[in-house]
PDB file of C-alpha atoms in Angstrom:
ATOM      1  CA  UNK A 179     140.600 133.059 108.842  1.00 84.00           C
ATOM      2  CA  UNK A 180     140.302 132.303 104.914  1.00 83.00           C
ATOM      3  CA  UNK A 181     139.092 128.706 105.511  1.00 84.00           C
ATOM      4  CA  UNK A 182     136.878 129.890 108.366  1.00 84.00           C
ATOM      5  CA  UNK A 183     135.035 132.150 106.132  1.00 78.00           C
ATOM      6  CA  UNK A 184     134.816 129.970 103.673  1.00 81.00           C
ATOM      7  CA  UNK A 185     133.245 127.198 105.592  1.00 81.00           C
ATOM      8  CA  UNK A 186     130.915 129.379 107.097  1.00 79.00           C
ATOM      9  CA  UNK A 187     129.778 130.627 103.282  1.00 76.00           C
ATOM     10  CA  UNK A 188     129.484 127.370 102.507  1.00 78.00           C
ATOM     11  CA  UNK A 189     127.295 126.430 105.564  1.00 77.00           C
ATOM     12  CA  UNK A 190     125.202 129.795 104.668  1.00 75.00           C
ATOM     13  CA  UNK A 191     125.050 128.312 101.465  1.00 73.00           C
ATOM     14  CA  UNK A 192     123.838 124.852 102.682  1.00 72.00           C
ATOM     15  CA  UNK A 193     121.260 126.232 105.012  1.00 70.00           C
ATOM     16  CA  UNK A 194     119.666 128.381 101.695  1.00 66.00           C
ATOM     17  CA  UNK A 195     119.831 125.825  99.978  1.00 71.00           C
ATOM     18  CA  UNK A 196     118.761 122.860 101.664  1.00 73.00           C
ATOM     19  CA  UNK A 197     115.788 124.038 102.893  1.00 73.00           C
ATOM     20  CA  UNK A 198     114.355 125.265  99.783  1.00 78.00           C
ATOM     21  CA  UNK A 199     110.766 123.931  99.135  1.00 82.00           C
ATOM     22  CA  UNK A 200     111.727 123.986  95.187  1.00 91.00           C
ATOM     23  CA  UNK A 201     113.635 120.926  94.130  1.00 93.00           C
ATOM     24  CA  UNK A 202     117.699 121.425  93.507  1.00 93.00           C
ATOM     25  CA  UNK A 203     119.875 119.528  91.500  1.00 94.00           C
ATOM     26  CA  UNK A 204     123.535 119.702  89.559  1.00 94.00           C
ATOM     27  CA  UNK A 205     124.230 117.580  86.816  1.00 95.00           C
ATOM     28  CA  UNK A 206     126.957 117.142  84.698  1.00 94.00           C
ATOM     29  CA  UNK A 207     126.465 116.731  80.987  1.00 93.00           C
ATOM     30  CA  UNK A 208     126.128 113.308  80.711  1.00 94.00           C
ATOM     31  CA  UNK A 209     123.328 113.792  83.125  1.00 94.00           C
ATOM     32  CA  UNK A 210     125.176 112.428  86.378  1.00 96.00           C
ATOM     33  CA  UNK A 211     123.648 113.609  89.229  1.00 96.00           C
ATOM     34  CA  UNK A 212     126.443 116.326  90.954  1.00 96.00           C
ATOM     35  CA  UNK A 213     124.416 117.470  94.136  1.00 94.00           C
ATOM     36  CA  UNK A 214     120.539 117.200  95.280  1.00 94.00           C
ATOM     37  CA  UNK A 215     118.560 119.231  97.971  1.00 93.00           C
ATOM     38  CA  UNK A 216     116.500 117.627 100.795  1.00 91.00           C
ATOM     39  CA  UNK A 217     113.520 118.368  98.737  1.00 92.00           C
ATOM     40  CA  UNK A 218     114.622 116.586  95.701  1.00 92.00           C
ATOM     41  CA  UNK A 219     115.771 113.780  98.101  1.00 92.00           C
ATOM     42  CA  UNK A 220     112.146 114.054  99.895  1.00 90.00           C
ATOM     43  CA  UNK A 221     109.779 114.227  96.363  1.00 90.00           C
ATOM     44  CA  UNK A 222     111.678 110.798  95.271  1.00 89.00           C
ATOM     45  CA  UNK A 223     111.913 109.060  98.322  1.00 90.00           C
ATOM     46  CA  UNK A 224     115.576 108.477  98.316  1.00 91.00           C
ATOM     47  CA  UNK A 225     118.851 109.194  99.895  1.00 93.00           C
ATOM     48  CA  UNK A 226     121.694 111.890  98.440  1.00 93.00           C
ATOM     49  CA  UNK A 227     123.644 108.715  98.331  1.00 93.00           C
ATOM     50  CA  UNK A 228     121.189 107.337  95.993  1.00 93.00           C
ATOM     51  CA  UNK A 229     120.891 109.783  93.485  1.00 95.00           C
ATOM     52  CA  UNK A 230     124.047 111.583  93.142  1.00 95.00           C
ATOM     53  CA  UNK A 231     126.657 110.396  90.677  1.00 96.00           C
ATOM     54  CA  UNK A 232     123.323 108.482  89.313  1.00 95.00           C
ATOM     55  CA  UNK A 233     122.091 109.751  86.125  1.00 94.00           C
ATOM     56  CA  UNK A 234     118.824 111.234  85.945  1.00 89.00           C
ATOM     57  CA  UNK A 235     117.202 109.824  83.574  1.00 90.00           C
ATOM     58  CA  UNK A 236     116.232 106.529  85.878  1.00 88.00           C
ATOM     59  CA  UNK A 237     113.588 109.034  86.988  1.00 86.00           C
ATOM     60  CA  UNK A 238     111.921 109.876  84.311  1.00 85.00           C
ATOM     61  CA  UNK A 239     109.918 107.977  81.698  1.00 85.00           C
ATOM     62  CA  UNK A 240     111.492 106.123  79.273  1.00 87.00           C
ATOM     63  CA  UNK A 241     109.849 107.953  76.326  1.00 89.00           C
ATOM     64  CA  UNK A 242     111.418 111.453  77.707  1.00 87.00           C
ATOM     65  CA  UNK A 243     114.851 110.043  77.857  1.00 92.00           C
ATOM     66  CA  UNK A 244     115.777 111.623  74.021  1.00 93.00           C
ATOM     67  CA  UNK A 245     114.015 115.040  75.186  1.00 92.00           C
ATOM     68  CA  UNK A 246     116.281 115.378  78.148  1.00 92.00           C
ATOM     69  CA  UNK A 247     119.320 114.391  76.381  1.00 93.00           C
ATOM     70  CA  UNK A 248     117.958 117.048  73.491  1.00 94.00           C
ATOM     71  CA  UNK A 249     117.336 119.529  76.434  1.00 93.00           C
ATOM     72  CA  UNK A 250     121.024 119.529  77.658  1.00 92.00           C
ATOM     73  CA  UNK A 251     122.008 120.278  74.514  1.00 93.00           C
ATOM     74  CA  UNK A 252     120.285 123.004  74.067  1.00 93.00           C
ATOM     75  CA  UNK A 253     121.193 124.318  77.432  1.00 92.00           C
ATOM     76  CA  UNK A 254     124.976 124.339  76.547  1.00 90.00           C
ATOM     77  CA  UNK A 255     124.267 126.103  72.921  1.00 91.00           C
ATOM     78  CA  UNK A 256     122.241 128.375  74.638  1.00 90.00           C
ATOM     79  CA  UNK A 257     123.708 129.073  77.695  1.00 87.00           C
ATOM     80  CA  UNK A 258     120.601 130.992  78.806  1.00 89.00           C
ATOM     81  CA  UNK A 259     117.719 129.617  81.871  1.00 93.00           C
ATOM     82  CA  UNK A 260     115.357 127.629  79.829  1.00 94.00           C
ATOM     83  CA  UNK A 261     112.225 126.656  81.912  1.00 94.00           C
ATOM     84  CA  UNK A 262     110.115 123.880  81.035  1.00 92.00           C
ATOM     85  CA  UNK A 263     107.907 120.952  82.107  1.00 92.00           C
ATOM     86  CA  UNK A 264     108.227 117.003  82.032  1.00 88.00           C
ATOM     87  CA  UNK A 265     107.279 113.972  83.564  1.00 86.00           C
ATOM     88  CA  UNK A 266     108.866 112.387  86.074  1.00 85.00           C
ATOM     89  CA  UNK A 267     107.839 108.839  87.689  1.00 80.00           C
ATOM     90  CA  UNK A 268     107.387 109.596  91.787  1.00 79.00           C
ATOM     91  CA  UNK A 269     108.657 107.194  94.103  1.00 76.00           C
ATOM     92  CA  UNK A 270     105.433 105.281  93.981  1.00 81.00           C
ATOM     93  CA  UNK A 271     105.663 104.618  90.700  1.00 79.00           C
ATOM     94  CA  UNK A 272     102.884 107.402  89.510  1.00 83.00           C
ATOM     95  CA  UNK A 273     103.466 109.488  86.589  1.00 85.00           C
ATOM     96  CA  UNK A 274     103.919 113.424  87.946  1.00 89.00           C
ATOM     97  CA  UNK A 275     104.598 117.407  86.231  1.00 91.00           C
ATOM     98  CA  UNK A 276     107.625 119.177  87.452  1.00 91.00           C
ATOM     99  CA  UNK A 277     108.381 122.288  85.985  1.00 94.00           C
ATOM    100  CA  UNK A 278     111.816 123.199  85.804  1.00 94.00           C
ATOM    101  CA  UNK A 279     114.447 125.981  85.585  1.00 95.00           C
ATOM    102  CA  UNK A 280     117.690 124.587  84.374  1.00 95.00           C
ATOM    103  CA  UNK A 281     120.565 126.918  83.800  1.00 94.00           C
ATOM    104  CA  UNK A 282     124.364 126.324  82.529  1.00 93.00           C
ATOM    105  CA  UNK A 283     127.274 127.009  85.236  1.00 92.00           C
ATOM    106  CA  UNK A 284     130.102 127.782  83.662  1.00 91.00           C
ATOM    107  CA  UNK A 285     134.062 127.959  84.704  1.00 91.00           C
ATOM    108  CA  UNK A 286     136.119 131.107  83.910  1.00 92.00           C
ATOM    109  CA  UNK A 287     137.219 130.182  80.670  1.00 91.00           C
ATOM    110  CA  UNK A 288     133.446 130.161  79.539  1.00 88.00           C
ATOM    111  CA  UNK A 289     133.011 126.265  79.218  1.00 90.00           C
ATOM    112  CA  UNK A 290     130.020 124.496  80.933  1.00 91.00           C
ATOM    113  CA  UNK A 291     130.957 122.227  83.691  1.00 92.00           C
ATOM    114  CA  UNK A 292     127.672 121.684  85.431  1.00 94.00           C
ATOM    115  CA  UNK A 293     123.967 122.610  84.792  1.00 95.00           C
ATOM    116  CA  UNK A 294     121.743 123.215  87.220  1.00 94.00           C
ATOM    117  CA  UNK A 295     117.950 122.663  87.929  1.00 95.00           C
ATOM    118  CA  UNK A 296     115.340 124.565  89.965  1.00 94.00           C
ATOM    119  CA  UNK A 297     112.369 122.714  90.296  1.00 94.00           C
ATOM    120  CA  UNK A 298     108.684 122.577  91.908  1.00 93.00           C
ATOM    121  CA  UNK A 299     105.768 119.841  91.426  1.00 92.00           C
ATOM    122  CA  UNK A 300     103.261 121.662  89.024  1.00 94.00           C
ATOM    123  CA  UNK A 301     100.897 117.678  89.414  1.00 92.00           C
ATOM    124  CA  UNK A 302      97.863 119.567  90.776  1.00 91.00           C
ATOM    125  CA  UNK A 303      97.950 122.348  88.430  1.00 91.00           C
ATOM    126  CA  UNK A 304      98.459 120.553  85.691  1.00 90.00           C
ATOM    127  CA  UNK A 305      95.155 117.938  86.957  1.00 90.00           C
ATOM    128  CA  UNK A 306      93.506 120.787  87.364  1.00 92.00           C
ATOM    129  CA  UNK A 307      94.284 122.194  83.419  1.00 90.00           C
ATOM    130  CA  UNK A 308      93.277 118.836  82.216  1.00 88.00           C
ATOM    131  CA  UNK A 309      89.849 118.995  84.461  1.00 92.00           C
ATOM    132  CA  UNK A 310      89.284 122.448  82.674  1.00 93.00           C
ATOM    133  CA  UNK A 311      90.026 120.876  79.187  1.00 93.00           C
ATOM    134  CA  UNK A 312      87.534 118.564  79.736  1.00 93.00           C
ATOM    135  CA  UNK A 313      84.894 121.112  81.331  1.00 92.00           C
ATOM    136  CA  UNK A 314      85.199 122.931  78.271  1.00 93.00           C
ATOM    137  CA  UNK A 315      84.616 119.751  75.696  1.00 93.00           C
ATOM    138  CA  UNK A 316      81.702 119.456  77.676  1.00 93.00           C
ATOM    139  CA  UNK A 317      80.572 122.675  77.594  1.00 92.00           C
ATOM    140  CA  UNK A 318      81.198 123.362  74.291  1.00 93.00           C
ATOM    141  CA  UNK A 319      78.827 119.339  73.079  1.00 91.00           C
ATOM    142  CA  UNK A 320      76.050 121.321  75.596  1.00 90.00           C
ATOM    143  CA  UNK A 321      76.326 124.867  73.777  1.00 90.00           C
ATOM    144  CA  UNK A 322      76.150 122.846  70.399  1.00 91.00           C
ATOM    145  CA  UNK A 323      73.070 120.652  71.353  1.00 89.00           C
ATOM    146  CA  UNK A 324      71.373 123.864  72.406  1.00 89.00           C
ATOM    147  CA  UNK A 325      71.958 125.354  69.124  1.00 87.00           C
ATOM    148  CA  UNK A 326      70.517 122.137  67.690  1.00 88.00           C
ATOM    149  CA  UNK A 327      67.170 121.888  70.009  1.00 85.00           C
ATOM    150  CA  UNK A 328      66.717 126.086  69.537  1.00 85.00           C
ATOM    151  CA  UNK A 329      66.995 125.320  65.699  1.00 84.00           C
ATOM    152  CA  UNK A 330      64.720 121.827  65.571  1.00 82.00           C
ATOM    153  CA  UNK A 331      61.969 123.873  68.210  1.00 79.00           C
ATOM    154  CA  UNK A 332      62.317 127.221  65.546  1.00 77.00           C
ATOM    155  CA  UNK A 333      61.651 125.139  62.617  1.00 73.00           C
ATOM    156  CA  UNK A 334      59.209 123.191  63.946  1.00 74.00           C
ATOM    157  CA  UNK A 335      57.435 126.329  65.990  1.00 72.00           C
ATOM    158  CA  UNK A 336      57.466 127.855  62.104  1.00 73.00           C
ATOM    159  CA  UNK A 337      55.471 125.677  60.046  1.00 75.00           C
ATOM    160  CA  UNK A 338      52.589 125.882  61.920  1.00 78.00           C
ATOM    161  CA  UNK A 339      53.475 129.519  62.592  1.00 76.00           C
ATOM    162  CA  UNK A 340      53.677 130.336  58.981  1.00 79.00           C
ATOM    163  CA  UNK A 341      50.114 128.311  57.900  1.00 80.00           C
ATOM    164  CA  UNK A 342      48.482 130.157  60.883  1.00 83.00           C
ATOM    165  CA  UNK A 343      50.093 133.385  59.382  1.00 82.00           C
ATOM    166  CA  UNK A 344      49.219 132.925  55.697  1.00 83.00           C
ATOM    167  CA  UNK A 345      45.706 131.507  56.559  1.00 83.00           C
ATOM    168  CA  UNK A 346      44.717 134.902  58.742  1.00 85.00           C
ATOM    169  CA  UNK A 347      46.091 137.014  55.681  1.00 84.00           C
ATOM    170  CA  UNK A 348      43.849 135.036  53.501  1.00 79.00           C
ATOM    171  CA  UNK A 349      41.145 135.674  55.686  1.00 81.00           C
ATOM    172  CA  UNK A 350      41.841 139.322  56.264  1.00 81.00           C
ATOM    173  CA  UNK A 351      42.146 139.437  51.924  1.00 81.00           C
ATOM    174  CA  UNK A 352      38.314 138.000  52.131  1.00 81.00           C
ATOM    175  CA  UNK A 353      37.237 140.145  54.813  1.00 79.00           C
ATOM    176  CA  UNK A 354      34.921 141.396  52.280  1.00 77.00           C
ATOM    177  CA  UNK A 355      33.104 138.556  50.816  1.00 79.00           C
ATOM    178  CA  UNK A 356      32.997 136.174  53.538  1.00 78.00           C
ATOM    179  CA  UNK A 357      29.828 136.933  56.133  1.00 76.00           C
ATOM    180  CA  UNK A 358      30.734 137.496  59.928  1.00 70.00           C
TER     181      UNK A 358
END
């Protein structure tokens, strides 16, 4: 009855997890692939088979090896969830953002075993950041060169302004002596 139980937690457990849209993955500290989810599986394109007892880091950059390896570490000082983004090449080769949730699992003595990663594609909100980033360059070189044209056109409105001024008080000062 024990074993029945147990497999049919674990099949619970499967069907949770499995079907998740988020991205699942266990790693061991050397970064060794443990377990994946269908949707980590699905995102790269690639079998369990593939990707488990593979280290990670052949999917991401090159560059963000050191940070990953420096994120792990922190993970097992800290014990705590840390959530953060990084780059990760897609099965077409394209350069993506996946924010992540990665968490140490540890064994009843307290030591980490395992770490584990929750994951979703963040690509279109982070295009969409960028797009704004750019919008507001833009916006800001526009609100600039209207400063600029209000300041050339009120300097150049006020010389003529200022002669037209100065001659009509000089006028209004002769009033008196000058005929109509």
């Amino acid at each position: 009855q024990a074993a029945e139980d147990l497999q049919q937690s674990e099949l619970r457990y499967r069907g949770v997890v499995d079907n998740q849209t988020e991205m699942v993955c266990r790693y061991r500290p050397d970064l060794t692939l443990t377990f994946v989810n269908d949707a980590y599986c699905d995102f790269f394109q690639k079998q369990p088979n593939e990707l488990i007892d593979h280290s990670y880091l052949k999917l991401l950059p090159s560059d963000q090896h050191d940070s990953a390896r420096e994120h792990v570490k922190l993970l097992m000082q800290t014990r705590k969830a840390i959530t953060h983004e990084r780059q990760v090449l897609a099965c077409t080769g394209e350069s993506h953002w996946q924010q992540w949730t990665d968490l140490a699992i540890l064994d009843p003595a307290g030591n980490v075993v395992e770490l584990q990663g929750v994951g979703r594609d963040i690509t279109p909100i982070k295009q969409a950041q960028i797009e704004l980033q750019h919008a507001l360059v833009k916006e800001k070189e526009l609100n600039e060169l209207k400063s600029r044209f209000v300041s050339m056109a009120s300097h150049e409105f006020r010389t003529p302004l200022t002669t037209i001024v100065s001659t009509t008080s000089f006028l209004e000062m002769a009033q008196s002596r000058i005929s109509p």
